[in-house]
Short mmCIF file of C-alpha atoms in Angstrom, two decimals:
data_model
loop_
_atom_site.label_atom_id
_atom_site.label_comp_id
_atom_site.label_asym_id
_atom_site.label_seq_id
_atom_site.Cartn_x
_atom_site.Cartn_y
_atom_site.Cartn_z
CA MET A 10 113.92 124.79 9.47
CA ALA A 11 116.05 127.54 11.55
CA GLN A 12 115.63 131.20 10.97
CA GLN A 13 118.47 133.03 12.93
CA SER A 14 118.55 136.86 13.54
CA THR A 15 122.23 136.83 13.37
CA PRO A 16 123.33 135.45 10.08
CA ASP A 17 126.78 136.62 10.32
CA THR A 18 127.23 133.49 12.91
CA LEU A 19 126.09 130.93 10.20
CA ASP A 20 128.69 128.41 9.73
CA PRO A 21 130.48 128.33 6.32
CA ALA A 22 128.44 126.98 3.52
CA PRO A 23 130.02 124.34 1.14
CA GLY A 24 132.52 125.87 -1.35
CA ALA A 25 132.21 129.17 0.30
CA ASN A 26 135.15 130.96 1.87
CA SER A 27 135.86 130.45 5.59
CA SER A 28 134.85 134.00 6.56
CA LEU A 29 131.70 133.85 4.62
CA ASP A 30 131.94 137.51 3.76
CA ARG A 31 130.86 137.38 0.11
CA PRO A 32 128.81 134.59 -1.89
CA PRO A 33 130.48 132.12 -3.84
CA THR A 34 130.90 132.78 -7.65
CA VAL A 35 129.61 130.73 -10.82
CA GLU A 36 133.32 129.93 -11.68
CA PRO A 37 134.88 127.59 -11.87
CA ASP A 38 132.29 124.88 -11.89
CA GLY A 39 129.47 126.54 -13.74
CA GLY A 40 127.58 127.30 -10.59
CA ALA A 41 127.51 123.90 -8.65
CA THR A 42 128.96 125.46 -5.69
CA LEU A 43 126.90 128.51 -5.75
CA LEU A 44 123.70 126.23 -6.19
CA ALA A 45 124.66 124.08 -3.09
CA TRP A 46 125.24 127.26 -1.08
CA ALA A 47 121.72 128.90 -2.08
CA ALA A 48 120.05 125.83 -1.24
CA ARG A 49 121.49 125.43 2.05
CA MET A 50 120.73 129.19 2.67
CA ARG A 51 117.25 129.00 1.88
CA GLU A 52 117.03 126.11 4.52
CA GLU A 53 119.08 127.50 7.18
CA GLN A 54 119.48 131.46 6.92
CA PRO A 55 116.75 132.87 4.50
CA ALA A 56 118.19 136.28 5.12
CA TRP A 57 122.20 136.41 5.44
CA ARG A 58 124.20 139.54 5.98
CA ASP A 59 127.63 139.34 4.30
CA GLY A 60 130.92 140.96 5.23
CA SER A 61 129.76 144.30 3.70
CA GLY A 62 126.74 144.57 5.76
CA HIS A 63 124.59 143.81 2.64
CA VAL A 64 121.73 141.40 3.11
CA HIS A 65 121.23 138.32 0.78
CA VAL A 66 117.37 136.90 0.32
CA PHE A 67 116.88 133.37 -0.93
CA ARG A 68 113.26 132.21 -0.37
CA HIS A 69 110.52 132.66 -3.09
CA ALA A 70 108.10 134.20 -0.97
CA ASP A 71 110.43 136.85 0.66
CA VAL A 72 112.19 137.92 -2.87
CA GLN A 73 108.53 138.21 -4.39
CA ARG A 74 107.26 140.08 -1.42
CA ILE A 75 110.23 142.57 -1.80
CA LEU A 76 109.82 143.07 -5.25
CA ALA A 77 106.31 143.89 -4.85
CA ASP A 78 107.06 146.77 -2.16
CA PRO A 79 109.01 149.44 -3.94
CA ALA A 80 107.94 151.91 -1.11
CA THR A 81 110.20 149.99 1.40
CA PHE A 82 112.67 148.46 -1.10
CA SER A 83 113.70 151.03 -3.26
CA SER A 84 115.23 150.32 -6.99
CA ASP A 85 117.66 153.36 -6.78
CA THR A 86 120.59 151.69 -5.58
CA VAL A 87 123.16 154.02 -7.36
CA GLY A 88 123.58 156.04 -4.44
CA VAL A 89 124.55 153.04 -2.05
CA LEU A 90 126.68 151.24 -4.86
CA SER A 91 128.59 154.28 -5.76
CA GLY A 92 129.11 155.48 -1.97
CA GLY A 93 127.74 158.85 -2.78
CA GLU A 94 124.80 160.94 -3.29
CA LYS A 95 123.95 159.71 -6.85
CA GLN A 96 120.61 159.08 -8.06
CA ALA A 97 119.41 157.02 -11.18
CA PRO A 98 119.26 158.58 -14.40
CA ARG A 99 115.46 159.36 -15.12
CA GLY A 100 115.40 156.78 -18.00
CA THR A 101 116.76 153.98 -16.42
CA LEU A 102 113.52 152.11 -15.79
CA LEU A 103 115.46 149.37 -13.47
CA LEU A 104 116.67 151.95 -11.07
CA LEU A 105 113.56 154.30 -10.73
CA ASP A 106 110.84 154.14 -8.17
CA PRO A 107 107.12 155.34 -8.38
CA PRO A 108 105.77 157.70 -9.40
CA LEU A 109 108.50 158.45 -11.89
CA HIS A 110 108.86 155.05 -12.58
CA GLY A 111 105.40 154.76 -13.84
CA LYS A 112 105.58 157.82 -15.99
CA MET A 113 108.72 156.70 -18.01
CA ARG A 114 107.40 153.11 -18.14
CA ARG A 115 104.35 154.55 -20.09
CA LEU A 116 106.41 156.71 -22.24
CA VAL A 117 108.89 153.83 -23.34
CA SER A 118 105.83 151.54 -23.67
CA LYS A 119 104.33 153.86 -26.32
CA ALA A 120 107.22 152.78 -28.57
CA PHE A 121 108.36 149.21 -27.25
CA THR A 122 104.93 147.81 -28.12
CA PRO A 123 103.91 143.75 -28.70
CA GLY A 124 103.23 144.93 -32.25
CA LEU A 125 106.49 146.18 -32.71
CA ILE A 126 108.12 143.01 -31.25
CA ALA A 127 106.03 140.72 -33.44
CA GLY A 128 106.70 142.54 -36.52
CA LEU A 129 110.53 141.55 -36.08
CA GLU A 130 109.77 137.88 -36.34
CA PRO A 131 110.50 137.44 -40.17
CA TRP A 132 113.53 139.56 -39.91
CA ILE A 133 115.00 137.83 -36.71
CA THR A 134 114.44 134.50 -38.69
CA GLU A 135 116.32 135.52 -41.63
CA LEU A 136 119.14 136.99 -39.54
CA THR A 137 119.26 133.96 -37.51
CA GLY A 138 119.56 131.95 -40.70
CA GLN A 139 122.70 134.20 -42.14
CA LEU A 140 124.46 133.87 -38.88
CA LEU A 141 124.04 129.95 -38.91
CA ASP A 142 125.18 130.15 -42.64
CA ALA A 143 128.56 131.69 -41.34
CA ALA A 144 129.05 128.94 -38.90
CA PRO A 145 131.74 126.14 -39.33
CA GLU A 146 130.69 122.86 -40.49
CA GLY A 147 131.02 120.11 -37.65
CA ALA A 148 131.63 122.62 -34.67
CA PHE A 149 131.34 126.07 -33.62
CA ASP A 150 130.94 128.15 -30.50
CA LEU A 151 127.38 129.18 -29.90
CA VAL A 152 127.79 132.15 -28.14
CA ASP A 153 130.20 133.66 -30.75
CA THR A 154 128.47 132.46 -33.93
CA LEU A 155 124.62 133.21 -32.64
CA ALA A 156 123.57 133.76 -29.29
CA ASN A 157 125.91 137.03 -28.88
CA PRO A 158 125.37 138.48 -32.36
CA LEU A 159 121.78 137.76 -32.59
CA PRO A 160 120.34 140.19 -29.94
CA VAL A 161 123.00 142.78 -30.55
CA THR A 162 122.11 143.01 -33.98
CA VAL A 163 118.42 143.07 -33.18
CA ILE A 164 118.87 145.85 -30.76
CA ALA A 165 121.12 147.94 -33.19
CA ARG A 166 118.32 147.52 -35.64
CA MET A 167 115.61 148.50 -33.46
CA LEU A 168 117.42 151.65 -32.15
CA GLY A 169 118.59 152.61 -35.90
CA VAL A 170 122.09 152.65 -35.28
CA PRO A 171 124.89 151.33 -37.69
CA ALA A 172 125.03 147.49 -37.93
CA GLY A 173 128.55 148.15 -38.33
CA ASP A 174 128.74 149.16 -34.75
CA ARG A 175 127.80 145.68 -33.27
CA GLY A 176 131.26 145.16 -32.10
CA ARG A 177 131.22 148.32 -30.30
CA PHE A 178 127.92 147.48 -28.82
CA GLN A 179 129.14 143.79 -27.77
CA GLY A 180 132.18 145.46 -25.92
CA TRP A 181 129.95 147.94 -23.85
CA ALA A 182 127.44 145.00 -23.33
CA ASP A 183 130.58 142.86 -21.97
CA GLN A 184 131.81 145.80 -19.88
CA LEU A 185 128.57 146.37 -18.24
CA LEU A 186 128.15 142.57 -17.59
CA SER A 187 131.36 142.44 -15.76
CA THR A 188 130.13 144.85 -13.03
CA ASP A 189 130.53 143.51 -9.34
CA PRO A 190 127.88 145.59 -7.44
CA GLU A 191 130.11 144.93 -4.35
CA ASP A 192 133.08 146.54 -5.85
CA PRO A 193 133.14 150.24 -5.86
CA ASP A 194 135.86 150.24 -8.44
CA SER A 195 133.75 148.09 -10.84
CA VAL A 196 130.73 150.07 -10.20
CA ARG A 197 132.73 153.53 -11.19
CA ARG A 198 133.70 151.24 -14.63
CA MET A 199 130.26 150.46 -15.17
CA GLU A 200 129.01 154.12 -14.82
CA GLU A 201 131.96 155.47 -17.26
CA THR A 202 130.72 152.84 -19.81
CA ALA A 203 127.05 154.08 -19.53
CA VAL A 204 128.52 157.75 -19.91
CA THR A 205 130.24 156.52 -23.19
CA ILE A 206 127.16 154.76 -24.60
CA SER A 207 125.04 158.07 -23.63
CA ALA A 208 127.28 160.09 -25.56
CA TYR A 209 127.44 157.90 -28.70
CA LEU A 210 123.68 157.79 -28.83
CA GLN A 211 123.43 161.12 -28.24
CA GLY A 212 124.02 162.09 -31.84
CA PHE A 213 121.59 159.74 -33.16
CA ILE A 214 118.79 161.20 -30.76
CA GLU A 215 119.52 164.51 -31.78
CA ALA A 216 119.45 163.70 -35.58
CA ARG A 217 115.78 161.88 -34.98
CA ARG A 218 114.48 165.09 -33.41
CA ARG A 219 115.31 166.77 -36.54
CA GLU A 220 114.13 164.11 -38.78
CA PRO A 221 112.23 160.97 -37.28
CA LEU A 222 112.90 157.68 -39.27
CA GLY A 223 111.05 154.57 -38.77
CA ASP A 224 113.18 153.21 -35.73
CA LEU A 225 112.79 152.84 -31.88
CA LEU A 226 114.83 156.22 -31.35
CA SER A 227 112.41 158.03 -33.39
CA THR A 228 109.48 156.52 -31.67
CA LEU A 229 110.95 157.32 -28.12
CA VAL A 230 111.67 161.01 -29.40
CA GLY A 231 108.00 161.45 -30.47
CA ALA A 232 106.49 159.54 -27.48
CA GLU A 233 104.07 161.37 -25.40
CA VAL A 234 102.03 160.81 -22.27
CA ASP A 235 99.80 163.44 -20.69
CA GLY A 236 101.68 166.31 -22.64
CA GLU A 237 105.08 164.94 -21.60
CA ARG A 238 107.93 163.46 -23.67
CA LEU A 239 110.93 161.92 -22.94
CA GLU A 240 114.25 163.70 -22.53
CA ASP A 241 117.46 162.92 -24.53
CA GLU A 242 119.14 161.51 -21.27
CA ASP A 243 115.79 159.41 -20.71
CA ILE A 244 116.03 157.64 -24.30
CA ALA A 245 119.96 157.35 -23.92
CA SER A 246 119.36 155.56 -20.47
CA PHE A 247 116.49 153.34 -22.02
CA ALA A 248 118.50 152.45 -24.89
CA THR A 249 121.54 151.59 -22.71
CA LEU A 250 119.36 149.26 -20.58
CA LEU A 251 117.78 147.50 -23.86
CA LEU A 252 121.48 146.91 -24.71
CA LEU A 253 122.33 145.40 -21.43
CA ALA A 254 119.30 143.60 -20.38
CA GLY A 255 118.30 142.77 -24.05
CA HIS A 256 121.50 141.45 -25.00
CA ILE A 257 122.43 139.20 -22.05
CA THR A 258 118.75 137.82 -21.49
CA THR A 259 118.64 136.25 -24.97
CA SER A 260 122.29 135.45 -25.17
CA VAL A 261 122.34 133.40 -21.91
CA LEU A 262 118.86 132.08 -22.49
CA VAL A 263 119.74 130.28 -25.91
CA GLY A 264 122.84 128.91 -24.42
CA ASN A 265 121.10 127.64 -21.10
CA ALA A 266 118.53 125.96 -23.06
CA LEU A 267 121.13 124.13 -25.19
CA LEU A 268 122.75 122.90 -21.81
CA CYS A 269 119.72 122.03 -20.40
CA LEU A 270 118.53 120.02 -23.53
CA ASP A 271 122.25 118.39 -23.59
CA GLY A 272 121.56 116.75 -20.37
CA ASP A 273 118.52 114.99 -21.60
CA PRO A 274 118.74 113.63 -25.29
CA GLY A 275 115.34 112.03 -24.97
CA LEU A 276 113.80 115.42 -24.46
CA LEU A 277 115.95 116.92 -27.05
CA ALA A 278 114.54 114.44 -29.46
CA LYS A 279 110.82 115.17 -28.41
CA VAL A 280 111.47 118.93 -28.98
CA ARG A 281 112.98 118.07 -32.33
CA ALA A 282 109.83 116.20 -33.42
CA ASP A 283 107.20 118.75 -31.63
CA ARG A 284 108.44 122.37 -32.04
CA SER A 285 105.37 123.44 -30.03
CA LEU A 286 107.31 122.21 -26.74
CA ILE A 287 109.99 124.98 -27.44
CA PRO A 288 107.99 127.75 -25.39
CA ALA A 289 107.86 125.24 -22.65
CA VAL A 290 111.48 124.48 -22.76
CA LEU A 291 112.46 128.31 -22.91
CA GLU A 292 110.13 128.98 -19.49
CA GLU A 293 111.85 126.05 -17.84
CA THR A 294 115.08 127.30 -18.70
CA LEU A 295 114.48 130.65 -17.30
CA ARG A 296 113.15 128.94 -14.21
CA LEU A 297 116.00 126.76 -13.67
CA ARG A 298 118.85 128.98 -15.13
CA PRO A 299 117.66 132.44 -15.01
CA PRO A 300 120.04 134.83 -16.75
CA PHE A 301 120.63 137.00 -13.96
CA THR A 302 121.23 135.59 -10.65
CA ARG A 303 120.26 138.18 -8.45
CA ILE A 304 119.03 141.84 -8.51
CA GLU A 305 119.42 144.40 -5.84
CA ARG A 306 117.06 146.82 -3.73
CA VAL A 307 117.91 149.39 -1.11
CA THR A 308 115.67 149.89 1.99
CA THR A 309 114.19 153.09 2.59
CA THR A 310 113.46 152.44 6.27
CA GLY A 311 113.86 149.90 9.17
CA THR A 312 112.08 146.78 8.17
CA THR A 313 112.16 142.89 8.75
CA VAL A 314 113.20 140.19 6.33
CA ALA A 315 112.82 136.35 7.07
CA GLY A 316 112.89 137.13 10.72
CA THR A 317 115.97 139.38 10.52
CA ALA A 318 115.87 142.99 11.35
CA VAL A 319 117.34 145.27 8.42
CA GLY A 320 117.97 148.92 8.88
CA PRO A 321 117.39 151.73 6.45
CA GLY A 322 119.86 152.21 3.67
CA THR A 323 120.86 148.55 3.39
CA LEU A 324 121.54 147.17 0.07
CA VAL A 325 119.35 143.75 -0.36
CA HIS A 326 120.35 141.11 -2.98
CA LEU A 327 117.34 139.30 -4.26
CA TRP A 328 118.66 135.77 -5.40
CA LEU A 329 116.21 134.88 -8.43
CA LEU A 330 118.65 131.78 -9.05
CA SER A 331 117.55 130.46 -5.38
CA ALA A 332 113.89 131.64 -5.53
CA ASN A 333 113.15 129.87 -8.67
CA ARG A 334 114.35 126.77 -7.12
CA ASP A 335 112.75 127.09 -4.11
CA GLU A 336 111.12 123.79 -2.99
CA ARG A 337 108.14 125.47 -1.40
CA VAL A 338 106.99 126.50 -4.48
CA PHE A 339 108.36 124.17 -7.33
CA GLU A 340 108.31 120.42 -6.77
CA ASP A 341 111.61 118.41 -7.68
CA ALA A 342 112.97 121.92 -7.87
CA ASP A 343 116.28 121.17 -9.39
CA ALA A 344 115.05 118.97 -12.02
CA PHE A 345 114.50 120.22 -15.71
CA ARG A 346 111.00 119.58 -16.49
CA PRO A 347 109.56 121.54 -19.34
CA GLY A 348 105.68 121.79 -19.14
CA ARG A 349 105.57 122.42 -15.32
CA SER A 350 103.48 124.99 -14.16
CA ASN A 351 106.04 127.98 -14.21
CA SER A 352 103.65 130.86 -13.63
CA ARG A 353 105.39 131.77 -10.49
CA GLN A 354 109.14 131.81 -11.99
CA ILE A 355 110.56 135.28 -11.52
CA ALA A 356 113.36 135.12 -13.95
CA PHE A 357 112.22 138.47 -15.55
CA GLY A 358 111.41 139.73 -12.03
CA HIS A 359 107.95 140.78 -10.51
CA GLY A 360 105.57 143.66 -10.13
CA ILE A 361 106.20 147.27 -11.64
CA HIS A 362 109.75 146.38 -12.77
CA TYR A 363 108.50 143.15 -14.57
CA CYS A 364 111.03 143.02 -17.71
CA ILE A 365 109.52 145.08 -20.81
CA GLY A 366 111.93 143.09 -23.09
CA ALA A 367 110.74 139.64 -21.68
CA PRO A 368 108.62 139.17 -25.12
CA LEU A 369 111.67 140.14 -27.18
CA ALA A 370 113.95 137.64 -25.32
CA ARG A 371 111.19 134.84 -25.70
CA LEU A 372 110.72 135.36 -29.48
CA GLU A 373 114.77 135.48 -30.21
CA GLY A 374 115.03 132.16 -28.03
CA ARG A 375 112.47 130.33 -30.05
CA ILE A 376 113.67 131.45 -33.31
CA ALA A 377 117.17 130.50 -32.53
CA LEU A 378 116.06 127.03 -31.23
CA GLU A 379 113.97 126.52 -34.22
CA ALA A 380 116.76 127.38 -36.45
CA LEU A 381 118.99 124.93 -34.66
CA LEU A 382 116.63 122.10 -34.82
CA ASP A 383 115.93 122.83 -38.52
CA ARG A 384 119.54 122.97 -39.38
CA TYR A 385 121.16 120.22 -37.47
CA ASP A 386 120.07 116.53 -36.88
CA ARG A 387 122.70 116.21 -34.02
CA ILE A 388 123.50 119.01 -31.67
CA GLY A 389 125.60 118.42 -28.50
CA VAL A 390 127.68 120.31 -26.26
CA ASP A 391 131.53 119.46 -26.48
CA HIS A 392 132.39 118.40 -23.14
CA THR A 393 136.12 118.09 -24.11
CA VAL A 394 136.44 121.87 -23.90
CA ARG A 395 136.55 123.33 -20.42
CA LEU A 396 133.74 125.97 -20.33
CA GLY A 397 134.33 129.46 -19.20
CA TRP A 398 131.28 131.10 -17.07
CA HIS A 399 130.01 134.56 -16.45
CA GLY A 400 130.68 136.09 -12.88
CA THR A 401 128.22 136.06 -10.04
CA ASN A 402 125.55 138.13 -11.50
CA VAL A 403 125.08 136.16 -14.73
CA PHE A 404 124.32 132.29 -14.83
CA GLY A 405 125.60 131.07 -18.03
CA ALA A 406 128.56 130.36 -20.25
CA ARG A 407 130.63 132.94 -21.97
CA HIS A 408 131.35 130.34 -24.60
CA LEU A 409 129.57 127.15 -25.32
CA PRO A 410 131.40 124.95 -28.16
CA LEU A 411 129.12 122.60 -29.84
CA ARG A 412 129.34 119.61 -32.23
CA VAL A 413 126.72 119.42 -34.87
CA HIS A 414 125.52 117.47 -37.91
CA ARG A 415 123.61 119.09 -40.77
CA ALA A 416 120.24 117.64 -41.29
#
């Protein structure tokens, strides 16, 4: 398998533009071109430099190694993306490096506990039923009806903000998700949205400092490790992260699971008959169709990735979508096989930045699939409607029309 040290000379991949300055997008074919491109890059050019000088990494071993090396590959990409000297806000866990990351994560973990997540199950089950009660008979859009409002409502309740602001939360999440890390204007709009969210949350944070309630914001306000507490900026940053990552992970996971099962009616029947298979379905969905196609790091020093020299200050795109389909790790990697050993899938990241909200996403995904199977004896994607897809960073449908029949 070829490993060239001059990736810019690679011939154009199928579906990519002739100059190969940017990766293909998920639109308009739902990622088929992107997946074909990633498969070729895994084999022929596992580290590729795009037209902006960014480096893209495709193989599982390389992605995993980079995620496990925060000293060489920093998570604080804000300065590079904004073209300035900005640093990540203190509470934005995804963008922090050790030792501050460890301190912030310990503080946040005081509030975001397994017990808190498990205790939400009865209410999430009730909410899921209410959302499906409002669904039209016979056909509805899964994303609008369930996959979007479910996690947004859960997050609003966890934080202790008004459920009536769900539409505002949804709008902010959509704005954050539309960010293109290679477009400075897009990054600027993301920063403006984050400032807006922080200003919205500030009033609730101040109120909880005066009078704590039994919600996540109150617990974050009171969290303490080694005599240190979270500042308001930290709390607002974590809440923003929860809104973005917590919302899209569940929304896309539920839709992607239905897309995977729709392609295998026999498997769908087995899952309907044996609900204990649902966790395996979700894990395989996460491997085959991870919610986020890639994440970014920036080099702190000169290094080598897959035989390619990478200078300091280089933005590195780690393709989770490609790593999770690496044939060196997963046999018959493009096949949907629930029950395979998925311990090495990295949809939720790896190392110190492993997604703190992964248990919540799995819980919401399981409850949503159980509710759909309980309520409908026939569920299928309406293929007469052209699906619209998220951009390059998110691997899922913006809308997923279903045809259903009540059990």
